[in-house]
Coordinates of C-alpha atoms in Angstrom, one line a residue:
Chain K
M20 CA 0.0 0.0 0.0
R21 CA 2.8 2.4 0.9
R22 CA 4.5 1.6 -2.3
F23 CA 1.4 2.3 -4.2
I24 CA 1.0 5.7 -2.6
L25 CA 4.6 6.6 -3.1
Q26 CA 4.4 5.7 -6.8
R27 CA 1.3 7.9 -7.2
L28 CA 3.0 10.7 -5.4
A29 CA 6.0 10.4 -7.7
S30 CA 3.8 10.5 -10.8
I31 CA 2.0 13.6 -9.4
V32 CA 5.4 15.3 -9.2
V33 CA 6.1 14.5 -12.7
T34 CA 2.8 15.7 -13.9
L35 CA 3.1 18.9 -12.0
W36 CA 6.5 19.5 -13.5
L37 CA 5.1 18.9 -17.0
L38 CA 2.1 21.1 -16.3
A39 CA 4.5 23.9 -15.1
T40 CA 6.7 23.4 -18.2
I41 CA 3.8 23.6 -20.6
V42 CA 2.5 26.8 -18.9
F43 CA 6.0 28.3 -19.0
M44 CA 6.4 27.5 -22.6
L45 CA 3.0 28.9 -23.6
V46 CA 3.6 32.0 -21.7
N47 CA 7.0 32.6 -23.2
V48 CA 6.4 31.6 -26.9
L49 CA 6.0 35.1 -27.9
P50 CA 9.1 37.1 -27.6
G51 CA 7.1 39.9 -26.2
N52 CA 8.4 42.1 -23.5
V53 CA 6.3 41.6 -20.4
G54 CA 6.8 45.1 -19.0
R55 CA 5.9 46.7 -22.3
Q56 CA 2.8 44.5 -22.6
I57 CA 1.5 45.5 -19.2
L58 CA 2.5 49.1 -19.1
G59 CA 1.4 49.8 -22.7
P60 CA 3.1 51.3 -25.7
F61 CA 3.4 54.8 -24.2
A62 CA 5.3 54.0 -21.0
P63 CA 8.8 55.4 -20.9
Q64 CA 11.5 52.8 -21.4
V65 CA 13.0 53.4 -17.9
E66 CA 9.8 52.3 -16.3
V67 CA 9.4 49.3 -18.4
D68 CA 13.0 48.2 -17.5
A69 CA 12.4 48.8 -13.9
F70 CA 9.1 46.8 -14.1
N71 CA 10.9 43.9 -15.8
A72 CA 13.6 44.0 -13.2
R73 CA 11.1 43.9 -10.4
L74 CA 9.4 40.8 -11.9
G75 CA 12.5 39.1 -12.9
T76 CA 11.4 39.0 -16.5
D77 CA 14.6 40.5 -17.7
K78 CA 16.6 37.4 -16.7
P79 CA 17.6 34.7 -19.2
L80 CA 14.8 32.3 -20.0
L81 CA 16.5 29.3 -18.4
E82 CA 16.8 31.1 -15.2
Q83 CA 13.1 32.2 -15.3
Y84 CA 12.2 28.6 -16.0
F85 CA 14.0 27.2 -12.9
Q86 CA 12.4 30.0 -10.9
S87 CA 8.9 29.0 -12.1
I88 CA 9.6 25.3 -11.3
K89 CA 10.8 26.2 -7.9
R90 CA 7.6 28.2 -7.3
I91 CA 5.3 25.2 -7.7
F92 CA 7.1 23.3 -4.9
T93 CA 7.3 26.3 -2.6
L94 CA 3.8 27.4 -3.5
D95 CA 5.1 30.9 -4.1
F96 CA 3.7 32.2 -7.3
G97 CA 4.8 35.8 -6.9
D98 CA 2.7 39.0 -7.3
S99 CA -0.2 39.7 -9.6
Y100 CA 0.8 42.0 -12.5
Q101 CA -2.6 43.7 -12.2
S102 CA -3.1 44.3 -8.5
G103 CA 0.4 43.8 -7.2
S104 CA -1.0 41.6 -4.4
D105 CA 0.3 38.1 -3.6
V106 CA -1.0 35.5 -6.1
L107 CA -1.9 33.1 -3.4
D108 CA -4.1 35.7 -1.7
I109 CA -6.1 36.1 -4.9
I110 CA -6.4 32.5 -6.0
L111 CA -7.0 30.7 -2.7
P112 CA -10.2 32.5 -1.7
A113 CA -11.4 32.2 -5.3
L114 CA -10.7 28.5 -5.1
G115 CA -12.7 28.4 -1.9
R116 CA -15.7 30.0 -3.6
S117 CA -15.4 27.7 -6.6
G118 CA -15.1 24.7 -4.2
K119 CA -18.3 25.7 -2.5
L120 CA -20.1 25.7 -5.8
A121 CA -18.6 22.4 -6.9
L122 CA -19.3 20.8 -3.6
L123 CA -23.0 21.8 -3.8
A124 CA -23.1 20.4 -7.3
F125 CA -21.6 17.1 -6.2
I126 CA -23.8 16.8 -3.1
I127 CA -26.8 17.1 -5.4
T128 CA -25.5 15.0 -8.3
I129 CA -23.9 12.0 -6.7
P130 CA -26.9 10.5 -4.9
I131 CA -29.3 11.2 -7.7
S132 CA -27.1 9.9 -10.4
I133 CA -26.0 6.7 -8.5
A134 CA -29.6 6.0 -7.7
A135 CA -30.6 6.5 -11.3
G136 CA -27.8 4.3 -12.5
V137 CA -28.7 1.5 -10.2
Y138 CA -32.4 1.9 -11.1
A139 CA -31.6 1.8 -14.8
A140 CA -29.3 -1.2 -14.4
R141 CA -32.0 -3.2 -12.7
R142 CA -34.4 -2.4 -15.4
Q143 CA -32.0 -2.9 -18.3
D144 CA -33.4 -2.2 -21.7
K145 CA -36.8 -1.3 -20.4
F146 CA -38.4 2.1 -20.9
A147 CA -37.1 3.7 -17.7
D148 CA -33.5 2.6 -18.6
R149 CA -33.7 4.0 -22.0
V150 CA -35.0 7.3 -20.7
I151 CA -32.2 7.6 -18.0
V152 CA -29.5 6.6 -20.5
N153 CA -30.5 9.0 -23.2
A154 CA -31.3 11.8 -20.9
G155 CA -27.9 11.3 -19.4
L156 CA -26.2 11.3 -22.7
A157 CA -27.9 14.4 -23.8
S158 CA -27.5 16.4 -20.6
S159 CA -23.8 15.5 -20.2
S160 CA -22.9 16.3 -23.8
I161 CA -24.1 19.9 -23.7
P162 CA -21.4 22.4 -22.6
E163 CA -22.0 23.7 -19.1
F164 CA -22.4 27.3 -20.1
V165 CA -25.1 26.4 -22.5
T166 CA -27.0 24.6 -19.7
A167 CA -26.3 27.5 -17.4
A168 CA -27.7 30.0 -20.0
L169 CA -30.7 27.9 -20.7
L170 CA -31.5 27.4 -17.0
L171 CA -31.1 31.2 -16.4
S172 CA -33.5 32.0 -19.2
V173 CA -36.1 29.5 -17.9
F174 CA -35.8 29.6 -14.1
A175 CA -34.6 33.1 -13.2
V176 CA -36.5 35.0 -15.8
H177 CA -39.7 33.0 -16.5
W178 CA -40.4 31.5 -13.2
K179 CA -38.5 34.0 -11.0
L180 CA -36.7 31.2 -9.2
G181 CA -33.1 31.3 -8.0
K182 CA -30.8 34.3 -8.5
A183 CA -29.2 35.4 -11.7
F184 CA -26.1 36.7 -9.9
A185 CA -24.5 34.0 -7.9
N186 CA -22.4 36.3 -5.6
P187 CA -24.1 36.4 -2.2
P188 CA -23.8 39.8 -0.4
E189 CA -21.2 39.9 2.5
G190 CA -22.4 38.1 5.6
T191 CA -25.1 36.0 4.0
S192 CA -25.7 32.9 6.1
L193 CA -24.8 29.5 4.7
I194 CA -28.4 28.6 4.1
G195 CA -29.0 32.0 2.5
Q196 CA -26.0 31.4 0.1
L197 CA -27.7 28.2 -1.1
E198 CA -30.3 30.2 -2.9
Y199 CA -27.6 32.1 -4.8
L200 CA -25.6 29.0 -5.7
L201 CA -28.6 26.8 -6.6
L202 CA -28.9 27.6 -10.3
P203 CA -25.2 27.5 -11.1
A204 CA -24.9 24.2 -9.2
L205 CA -27.8 22.8 -11.1
A206 CA -26.1 23.7 -14.4
M207 CA -23.2 21.5 -13.3
V208 CA -25.5 18.8 -12.0
F209 CA -26.9 18.4 -15.5
A210 CA -23.4 18.1 -16.9
Y211 CA -22.2 15.4 -14.5
F212 CA -25.4 13.4 -14.0
G213 CA -25.1 11.5 -17.3
Y214 CA -21.6 10.3 -16.8
I215 CA -22.0 9.1 -13.3
A216 CA -25.3 7.5 -14.0
R217 CA -24.1 5.7 -17.1
M218 CA -21.0 4.5 -15.3
T219 CA -22.9 3.2 -12.3
R220 CA -25.4 1.5 -14.6
A221 CA -22.5 -0.3 -16.5
G222 CA -20.8 -1.2 -13.2
V223 CA -24.0 -2.6 -11.7
I224 CA -25.0 -4.5 -14.8
S225 CA -21.6 -6.3 -15.0
S226 CA -21.5 -7.1 -11.3
L227 CA -25.1 -8.4 -11.5
M228 CA -23.8 -11.0 -14.0
A229 CA -20.8 -11.8 -12.0
D230 CA -20.3 -15.2 -10.3
Y231 CA -20.0 -13.8 -6.8
T232 CA -23.5 -12.3 -7.2
R233 CA -24.9 -15.6 -8.2
T234 CA -23.1 -17.3 -5.2
A235 CA -24.5 -14.7 -2.8
T236 CA -28.0 -15.2 -4.2
M237 CA -27.7 -19.0 -3.9
K238 CA -26.5 -18.9 -0.4
G239 CA -29.7 -17.3 0.5
L240 CA -28.9 -13.6 1.0
S241 CA -31.9 -11.3 0.5
S242 CA -31.8 -9.2 -2.6
K243 CA -31.2 -6.2 -0.6
Q244 CA -28.2 -7.7 1.0
V245 CA -26.8 -8.9 -2.3
M246 CA -27.2 -5.4 -3.7
R247 CA -25.6 -3.6 -0.9
R248 CA -22.8 -6.0 0.1
H249 CA -21.8 -7.5 -3.2
V250 CA -23.1 -5.7 -6.2
L251 CA -22.7 -2.0 -5.2
R252 CA -19.3 -2.5 -3.6
N253 CA -17.9 -3.8 -6.8
A254 CA -20.0 -1.6 -9.1
L255 CA -18.9 1.6 -7.5
A256 CA -15.2 1.4 -8.2
P257 CA -15.5 2.7 -11.8
T258 CA -18.0 5.3 -10.6
I259 CA -15.6 6.7 -8.0
T260 CA -12.9 6.9 -10.7
V261 CA -15.2 8.9 -12.9
I262 CA -16.2 11.2 -10.1
S263 CA -12.5 11.9 -9.2
V264 CA -11.5 12.5 -12.9
Q265 CA -14.4 14.9 -13.2
I266 CA -13.2 17.0 -10.4
G267 CA -10.4 18.1 -12.7
Y268 CA -12.7 18.7 -15.6
L269 CA -15.2 20.4 -13.4
I270 CA -12.9 23.3 -13.2
G271 CA -12.9 23.6 -17.0
G272 CA -16.7 23.5 -17.0
I273 CA -17.0 25.8 -14.0
I274 CA -15.3 28.6 -15.9
G275 CA -18.3 28.9 -18.2
V276 CA -20.9 28.6 -15.4
E277 CA -19.1 31.2 -13.3
K278 CA -19.1 33.5 -16.3
V279 CA -22.8 33.2 -16.9
F280 CA -23.7 33.7 -13.3
N281 CA -21.0 36.4 -12.7
Y282 CA -19.7 34.3 -9.9
A283 CA -16.3 35.4 -8.5
G284 CA -14.7 31.9 -8.4
L285 CA -11.4 30.6 -9.7
G286 CA -12.8 30.4 -13.2
S287 CA -13.6 34.1 -13.3
T288 CA -10.3 34.9 -11.8
M289 CA -8.5 32.9 -14.5
L290 CA -10.6 34.5 -17.2
S291 CA -9.8 38.0 -16.1
A292 CA -6.2 37.0 -15.8
V293 CA -6.2 35.7 -19.3
G294 CA -7.8 39.0 -20.5
A295 CA -5.2 41.1 -18.7
K296 CA -2.2 38.8 -19.5
D297 CA -1.7 38.5 -15.7
I298 CA 0.7 35.6 -16.1
P299 CA 1.6 34.9 -12.4
V300 CA -2.1 34.6 -11.5
L301 CA -2.8 32.4 -14.4
Q302 CA 0.2 30.2 -13.8
G303 CA -0.7 29.9 -10.1
A304 CA -4.3 29.1 -10.9
V305 CA -3.5 26.5 -13.4
L306 CA -1.1 24.8 -11.2
L307 CA -3.5 24.9 -8.2
V308 CA -6.1 23.3 -10.4
G309 CA -3.5 20.6 -11.3
I310 CA -2.7 20.0 -7.7
V311 CA -6.4 19.7 -6.7
Y312 CA -7.1 17.4 -9.6
M313 CA -4.3 15.1 -8.8
L314 CA -5.0 14.9 -5.1
S315 CA -8.6 14.1 -5.8
T316 CA -7.6 11.2 -8.1
L317 CA -5.2 9.8 -5.6
L318 CA -8.0 10.0 -3.0
A319 CA -10.3 8.1 -5.3
D320 CA -7.7 5.4 -5.8
L321 CA -7.2 5.0 -2.1
L322 CA -11.1 4.9 -1.7
I323 CA -11.3 2.2 -4.3
A324 CA -8.6 0.2 -2.6
Y325 CA -10.5 0.6 0.7
L326 CA -13.7 -0.7 -0.8
N327 CA -12.2 -3.5 -2.7
P328 CA -9.8 -5.9 -1.0
R329 CA -8.6 -7.3 -4.3
V330 CA -7.2 -4.0 -5.3
R331 CA -5.6 -3.6 -1.9
L332 CA -3.9 -7.0 -2.1
E333 CA -2.7 -6.3 -5.6
A334 CA -1.1 -3.1 -4.5
K335 CA 0.6 -4.9 -1.6
R336 CA 2.4 -7.3 -4.0
Chain U
M8 CA -9.1 30.4 -43.4
S9 CA -10.3 33.9 -43.2
L10 CA -12.8 33.8 -40.3
Q11 CA -11.0 33.3 -37.1
S12 CA -12.9 31.3 -34.7
S13 CA -13.5 29.9 -31.4
G14 CA -10.9 28.1 -29.4
G15 CA -9.8 24.6 -28.9
G16 CA -9.0 22.2 -26.2
G17 CA -10.9 20.8 -23.3
S18 CA -13.7 18.6 -23.6
R19 CA -15.3 18.0 -20.3
M20 CA -13.8 14.7 -19.4
P21 CA -12.1 13.1 -22.3
A22 CA -9.9 11.0 -20.0
V23 CA -12.8 9.0 -18.6
P24 CA -12.4 5.5 -19.8
T25 CA -16.2 5.1 -20.7
P26 CA -17.2 1.5 -20.8
S27 CA -16.6 1.7 -24.5
T28 CA -13.7 3.8 -25.6
G29 CA -11.3 2.6 -23.0
A30 CA -11.8 -1.0 -23.7
V31 CA -9.5 -2.9 -26.0
M32 CA -11.4 -4.0 -29.1
P33 CA -11.5 -7.6 -30.0
P34 CA -9.4 -8.1 -33.1
V35 CA -11.6 -7.9 -36.1
A36 CA -11.1 -11.1 -37.9
P37 CA -7.3 -10.9 -37.6
T38 CA -6.1 -13.5 -40.0
S39 CA -9.0 -13.0 -42.5
G40 CA -8.5 -11.6 -46.0
V41 CA -9.4 -8.1 -47.2
S42 CA -12.7 -9.2 -48.6
E43 CA -13.9 -10.6 -45.3
R44 CA -13.0 -7.4 -43.6
K45 CA -14.8 -5.4 -46.1
Q46 CA -17.9 -7.5 -45.7
A47 CA -17.8 -7.1 -41.9
R48 CA -17.5 -3.3 -42.4
R49 CA -20.4 -3.2 -44.8
E50 CA -22.4 -5.2 -42.3
N51 CA -21.6 -2.7 -39.5
W52 CA -22.5 0.2 -41.8
R53 CA -25.8 -1.5 -42.5
L54 CA -26.5 -1.8 -38.8
I55 CA -25.5 1.7 -38.0
R56 CA -27.8 3.1 -40.7
K57 CA -30.7 1.3 -39.2
R58 CA -30.4 3.0 -35.8
P59 CA -32.9 5.7 -35.1
A60 CA -30.4 7.8 -33.1
F61 CA -28.1 7.8 -36.1
I62 CA -30.8 8.9 -38.5
V63 CA -31.9 11.7 -36.2
G64 CA -28.4 12.8 -35.4
C65 CA -27.5 12.9 -39.1
L66 CA -30.6 14.9 -40.0
I67 CA -29.9 17.6 -37.4
V68 CA -26.2 17.8 -38.5
L69 CA -27.4 18.1 -42.2
V70 CA -29.7 21.0 -41.3
W71 CA -26.8 22.8 -39.7
V72 CA -24.4 21.9 -42.6
A73 CA -26.9 23.3 -45.0
C74 CA -27.1 26.5 -43.0
A75 CA -23.3 26.7 -42.9
I76 CA -22.9 26.2 -46.6
L77 CA -25.8 28.4 -47.9
G78 CA -25.3 31.1 -45.2
N79 CA -27.0 34.3 -45.8
R80 CA -28.4 33.0 -49.1
I81 CA -31.2 31.3 -47.1
T82 CA -31.4 33.4 -43.9
P83 CA -34.6 35.5 -43.7
H84 CA -32.5 38.6 -43.0
H85 CA -28.8 39.4 -43.4
P86 CA -27.1 38.2 -40.1
L87 CA -25.2 41.5 -39.8
D88 CA -28.1 43.8 -40.9
Y89 CA -28.8 46.0 -37.9
R90 CA -31.8 47.9 -39.3
G91 CA -34.5 45.8 -37.6
P92 CA -36.4 46.7 -34.5
I93 CA -34.3 46.5 -31.3
N94 CA -34.8 43.8 -28.6
Q95 CA -38.1 42.5 -30.1
S96 CA -39.4 39.3 -28.7
P97 CA -40.0 36.4 -31.2
S98 CA -42.8 37.3 -33.7
W99 CA -43.9 36.1 -37.2
D100 CA -41.5 38.7 -38.8
Y101 CA -38.6 37.7 -36.6
L102 CA -39.2 34.1 -35.5
F103 CA -36.3 34.2 -32.9
G104 CA -36.7 37.9 -32.1
T105 CA -34.1 40.6 -32.6
D106 CA -31.0 41.5 -30.6
K107 CA -29.9 44.7 -28.9
T108 CA -28.6 46.2 -32.2
G109 CA -31.7 45.1 -34.2
R110 CA -30.3 42.1 -35.9
D111 CA -32.4 39.0 -36.6
V112 CA -31.5 36.3 -34.1
L113 CA -32.7 33.4 -36.4
S114 CA -30.5 34.7 -39.3
R115 CA -27.6 34.9 -37.0
V116 CA -28.1 31.5 -35.5
M117 CA -28.3 30.0 -39.0
A118 CA -25.2 31.8 -40.2
G119 CA -23.4 31.0 -37.0
A120 CA -23.2 27.3 -37.8
R121 CA -20.4 28.0 -40.2
D122 CA -17.6 28.7 -37.7
V123 CA -18.1 25.8 -35.5
L124 CA -18.7 23.3 -38.4
K125 CA -15.6 24.5 -40.1
I126 CA -13.3 24.3 -37.0
A127 CA -14.5 21.3 -34.9
P128 CA -14.3 18.5 -37.6
L129 CA -10.9 19.7 -38.8
A130 CA -9.6 19.7 -35.2
A131 CA -11.0 16.3 -34.5
I132 CA -9.6 14.8 -37.7
A133 CA -6.1 16.3 -37.1
G134 CA -6.1 15.1 -33.5
V135 CA -7.1 11.5 -34.6
V136 CA -4.4 11.5 -37.4
F137 CA -1.7 12.5 -35.0
G138 CA -3.1 10.3 -32.2
V139 CA -3.1 7.3 -34.6
I140 CA 0.5 7.8 -35.5
L141 CA 1.7 8.4 -32.0
G142 CA -0.4 5.4 -30.6
M143 CA 0.8 3.2 -33.4
F144 CA 4.5 4.0 -32.5
M145 CA 3.8 3.5 -28.8
G146 CA 2.0 0.3 -29.1
Y147 CA 4.1 -1.4 -31.8
L148 CA 7.6 -0.2 -31.1
G149 CA 7.2 -0.2 -27.3
G150 CA 10.3 0.1 -25.3
V151 CA 11.7 3.3 -24.0
L152 CA 9.6 5.4 -26.4
D153 CA 6.5 3.9 -25.2
L154 CA 7.5 4.3 -21.5
V155 CA 8.3 8.0 -21.9
A156 CA 5.4 8.8 -24.2
S157 CA 3.0 7.0 -21.9
R158 CA 4.1 9.1 -19.0
I159 CA 3.7 12.3 -21.0
V160 CA 0.3 11.2 -22.4
E161 CA -0.9 10.4 -18.8
S162 CA 0.3 13.9 -17.6
F163 CA -1.5 15.4 -20.6
L164 CA -4.7 13.7 -19.6
A165 CA -4.4 15.3 -16.2
L166 CA -4.3 18.8 -17.6
P167 CA -7.4 21.0 -17.4
T168 CA -7.9 21.1 -21.1
V169 CA -10.1 24.1 -21.5
L170 CA -7.7 26.2 -19.5
I171 CA -4.6 25.1 -21.4
A172 CA -6.4 25.8 -24.6
L173 CA -7.5 29.2 -23.4
L174 CA -3.9 30.0 -22.3
A175 CA -2.5 28.8 -25.6
I176 CA -5.0 30.8 -27.6
T177 CA -4.4 33.9 -25.6
T178 CA -0.7 33.8 -26.4
L179 CA -0.8 32.4 -29.9
G180 CA -3.8 34.5 -31.1
N181 CA -7.3 33.3 -32.0
S182 CA -7.1 32.5 -35.6
S183 CA -9.0 29.4 -36.8
W184 CA -5.8 27.6 -37.4
V185 CA -4.4 28.2 -33.9
V186 CA -7.8 26.9 -32.5
I187 CA -7.6 23.8 -34.7
G188 CA -4.0 23.2 -33.7
V189 CA -4.6 23.6 -30.0
V190 CA -7.7 21.4 -30.0
A191 CA -5.9 18.8 -32.1
T192 CA -2.9 18.8 -29.8
L193 CA -5.0 18.3 -26.7
F194 CA -6.9 15.4 -28.4
T195 CA -3.8 13.6 -29.6
P196 CA -2.8 11.9 -26.4
I197 CA -6.3 10.8 -25.8
V198 CA -6.5 9.1 -29.1
A199 CA -3.0 7.8 -28.8
R200 CA -3.9 6.0 -25.7
T201 CA -6.9 4.2 -27.3
V202 CA -4.9 3.3 -30.4
R203 CA -2.0 2.1 -28.3
S204 CA -4.1 -0.4 -26.4
A205 CA -5.8 -1.6 -29.6
V206 CA -2.3 -2.1 -31.2
L207 CA -1.1 -4.0 -28.2
A208 CA -3.8 -6.5 -28.7
E209 CA -2.8 -7.0 -32.3
R210 CA 1.0 -6.9 -32.3
D211 CA 1.5 -10.6 -31.3
L212 CA -1.1 -12.0 -33.6
D213 CA 0.0 -14.5 -36.3
Y214 CA -0.4 -12.1 -39.3
V215 CA 2.0 -9.7 -37.7
T216 CA 4.5 -12.5 -37.0
S217 CA 4.2 -13.7 -40.5
A218 CA 4.7 -10.3 -41.9
K219 CA 7.8 -10.0 -39.8
L220 CA 9.1 -13.3 -41.1
R221 CA 8.5 -12.2 -44.6
G222 CA 10.9 -9.4 -43.8
E223 CA 8.5 -6.5 -44.0
G224 CA 9.7 -3.2 -42.6
K225 CA 8.3 -1.7 -39.4
M226 CA 6.4 1.0 -41.1
F227 CA 4.8 -1.4 -43.5
I228 CA 3.6 -3.6 -40.7
M229 CA 2.3 -0.8 -38.6
F230 CA 0.4 1.1 -41.3
R231 CA -0.4 -1.6 -43.9
E232 CA -0.9 -4.6 -41.7
I233 CA -2.0 -3.5 -38.3
L234 CA -3.8 -0.2 -39.1
P235 CA -6.6 -1.8 -41.3
N236 CA -7.3 -4.1 -38.3
V237 CA -7.8 -1.4 -35.8
T238 CA -10.1 0.9 -37.9
G239 CA -13.0 0.0 -35.5
P240 CA -11.7 1.8 -32.5
I241 CA -10.3 4.6 -34.6
I242 CA -13.7 5.4 -36.3
V243 CA -15.3 5.3 -32.9
E244 CA -12.7 7.6 -31.5
L245 CA -13.1 10.0 -34.5
T246 CA -17.0 10.3 -34.0
V247 CA -16.6 10.8 -30.3
R248 CA -13.8 13.4 -30.8
I249 CA -16.0 15.4 -33.2
G250 CA -18.7 15.7 -30.5
Y251 CA -16.0 16.8 -28.0
A252 CA -14.6 19.2 -30.6
V253 CA -17.9 20.9 -31.0
F254 CA -18.2 21.2 -27.2
T255 CA -14.7 22.6 -26.8
V256 CA -14.8 25.0 -29.6
A257 CA -18.2 26.4 -28.5
T258 CA -17.0 26.7 -24.9
L259 CA -13.8 28.5 -25.9
S260 CA -15.6 30.9 -28.1
F261 CA -18.0 31.6 -25.2
L262 CA -15.0 32.3 -23.0
G263 CA -13.7 34.9 -25.5
A264 CA -11.3 32.9 -27.6
G265 CA -13.6 32.9 -30.6
P266 CA -14.2 35.3 -33.4
P267 CA -14.7 39.0 -32.5
P268 CA -18.2 40.5 -31.9
P269 CA -19.9 41.1 -35.3
S270 CA -19.5 37.4 -36.1
P271 CA -22.6 35.3 -35.6
D272 CA -20.6 32.5 -34.0
W273 CA -22.9 30.8 -31.5
G274 CA -20.6 30.8 -28.5
A275 CA -19.8 34.4 -29.2
Q276 CA -23.5 35.2 -29.4
V277 CA -24.2 33.7 -26.0
S278 CA -21.3 35.6 -24.6
D279 CA -22.5 38.8 -26.0
N280 CA -26.1 38.5 -24.8
Y281 CA -26.2 36.5 -21.6
N282 CA -26.1 39.5 -19.4
S283 CA -29.4 40.8 -20.8
I284 CA -31.2 37.6 -19.8
V285 CA -32.1 39.2 -16.5
A286 CA -33.6 42.2 -18.3
G287 CA -36.0 39.7 -19.8
F288 CA -34.3 39.5 -23.2
W289 CA -33.9 35.7 -23.1
W290 CA -34.2 34.9 -26.8
T291 CA -30.9 36.4 -27.8
T292 CA -29.1 33.9 -25.6
F293 CA -31.6 31.0 -25.7
F294 CA -31.6 30.3 -29.4
P295 CA -27.9 30.2 -30.0
A296 CA -27.4 28.1 -26.8
A297 CA -30.1 25.7 -28.0
A298 CA -28.3 25.6 -31.4
I299 CA -25.1 24.5 -29.7
A300 CA -27.0 22.0 -27.6
S301 CA -28.7 20.5 -30.7
L302 CA -25.5 20.1 -32.7
V303 CA -23.6 18.6 -29.7
I304 CA -26.4 16.1 -29.0
A305 CA -26.7 15.2 -32.7
A306 CA -22.9 14.6 -32.8
N307 CA -23.1 12.4 -29.8
M308 CA -26.1 10.5 -31.1
I309 CA -24.1 9.6 -34.2
A310 CA -21.0 8.7 -32.1
D311 CA -23.0 6.6 -29.7
S312 CA -24.6 4.6 -32.6
V313 CA -21.3 4.0 -34.3
Q314 CA -19.7 3.0 -31.0
S315 CA -22.3 0.5 -30.0
V316 CA -22.4 -1.2 -33.4
V317 CA -18.6 -1.3 -33.7
E318 CA -18.1 -2.7 -30.2
A319 CA -20.9 -5.3 -30.6
S320 CA -19.2 -6.8 -33.7

């Protein structure tokens, strides 16, 4: 088990290094002068030079590269070009807000979609199954921002339900915030429902056909016990993997949702950083997303190992 | 390509090994001759054509392709003509209403099909071509190349695609070719992984061994012997990728990496108008959004039909 975790941690480090390299390459492909870009074409050359010296963007590329690699591991992303404040002070609160939204979306999605997947699997090829599978396919193939815009037109405008601007005023209670976050979370629920439901369905169908399920039924367990102790335990492993992988992609989708609802999360922060070419913020945010994503997949693997002794034993070997 | 368009990159979760795409295909009649393979392919095609989802998906796509090709020759008004009434709700004169500058939303939605239909398929095809080449080398040659490439592919899969694409398009500019290149680059490792596992299942089969004994070169074995036997997963991957490409391109253009404002691109239209939904002008956002949804769903219906037939065979 320990070896398994160590291996995964090593691959996380490699991936983060690659991520940082890609970001660095993208940021530096254009031979542009950062100071000139930020300060504009009319700034005096002295100021541009001073700006570059302060940021370290006048140093040779290789040195800058090592600098940026060092930054991931020390979690020091420097200062924002726009506001001058520490990048971490900008992106961490934003991550918190996005996390709140994502968490709400997951809390709604996971039980509904697992239940729908199990229900569909037990009625395989019947009408209810078809409806769940096709609705899931449709809802999860639509981009989140489209769902968000459609929900906004229907709920907030026609039915006057939910809020069109997701930012709750300062000091709103946790329950009060729910009203603000409900519509954007719902947009993400639509996007993730299909994947999780389909994955659960596939898992349950294959483990309903497995030998251990037949054995469990033959030895006289009630169907409820068979479901809970044998079928679900095995069927949920792929589902958990899907959920964890989605946490990473969630961030991609969340950008669109946050934009539609004008929510001040990490997605909006990144968008405004892209617009202003605020590279330290962008770099920090992308790497932070990478870290969150990889930790969540690691967590998922551990959870699967916990649920399934076979995986645990294999890892021990 | 003159019209620059929306961005490339991240489908929501391309890395998910869905029960279908991740699986290793059973070798399609490995030792059989060309004619048998052709027959199997014809049989598959017959099965695919019979599926209602495939027919409906194709019809929807055809409607949008017609709009894209004919453009303002068939739109009721000119998509850029701003002389209509401002912010009018849907009526008989303007079926989808008019926007804040008096342009006809229906005409804009019809003309907007062009950008996404030009970029998404090209990006998907380029991604699949590069992915097939990379996956073939990884799977057949193996060794250090495979080890290193696998690591890199895995890391690529962990990247937040939309973000990387956005970053790339911001620095490289948002011309159509950049968008196509970025989306294709992000799709390449995903395709490569699928192809690699399909090739691994083939490389030790008899026909490969006999080709080796005949003294055929590596390139010949890879692209003339193995490639025809792994077309199933490749076709599936291509149809799936086209759906994701539409998704990604639309998302990127909504996020601002698409064509500039006067363009009727769907994502750009949603981005232009979503802030006026709360003022009650829902139609300027609703219809382009619904257009994106219809195209993505249609692409996925086609992909799903192809996938289930190919995998059943």
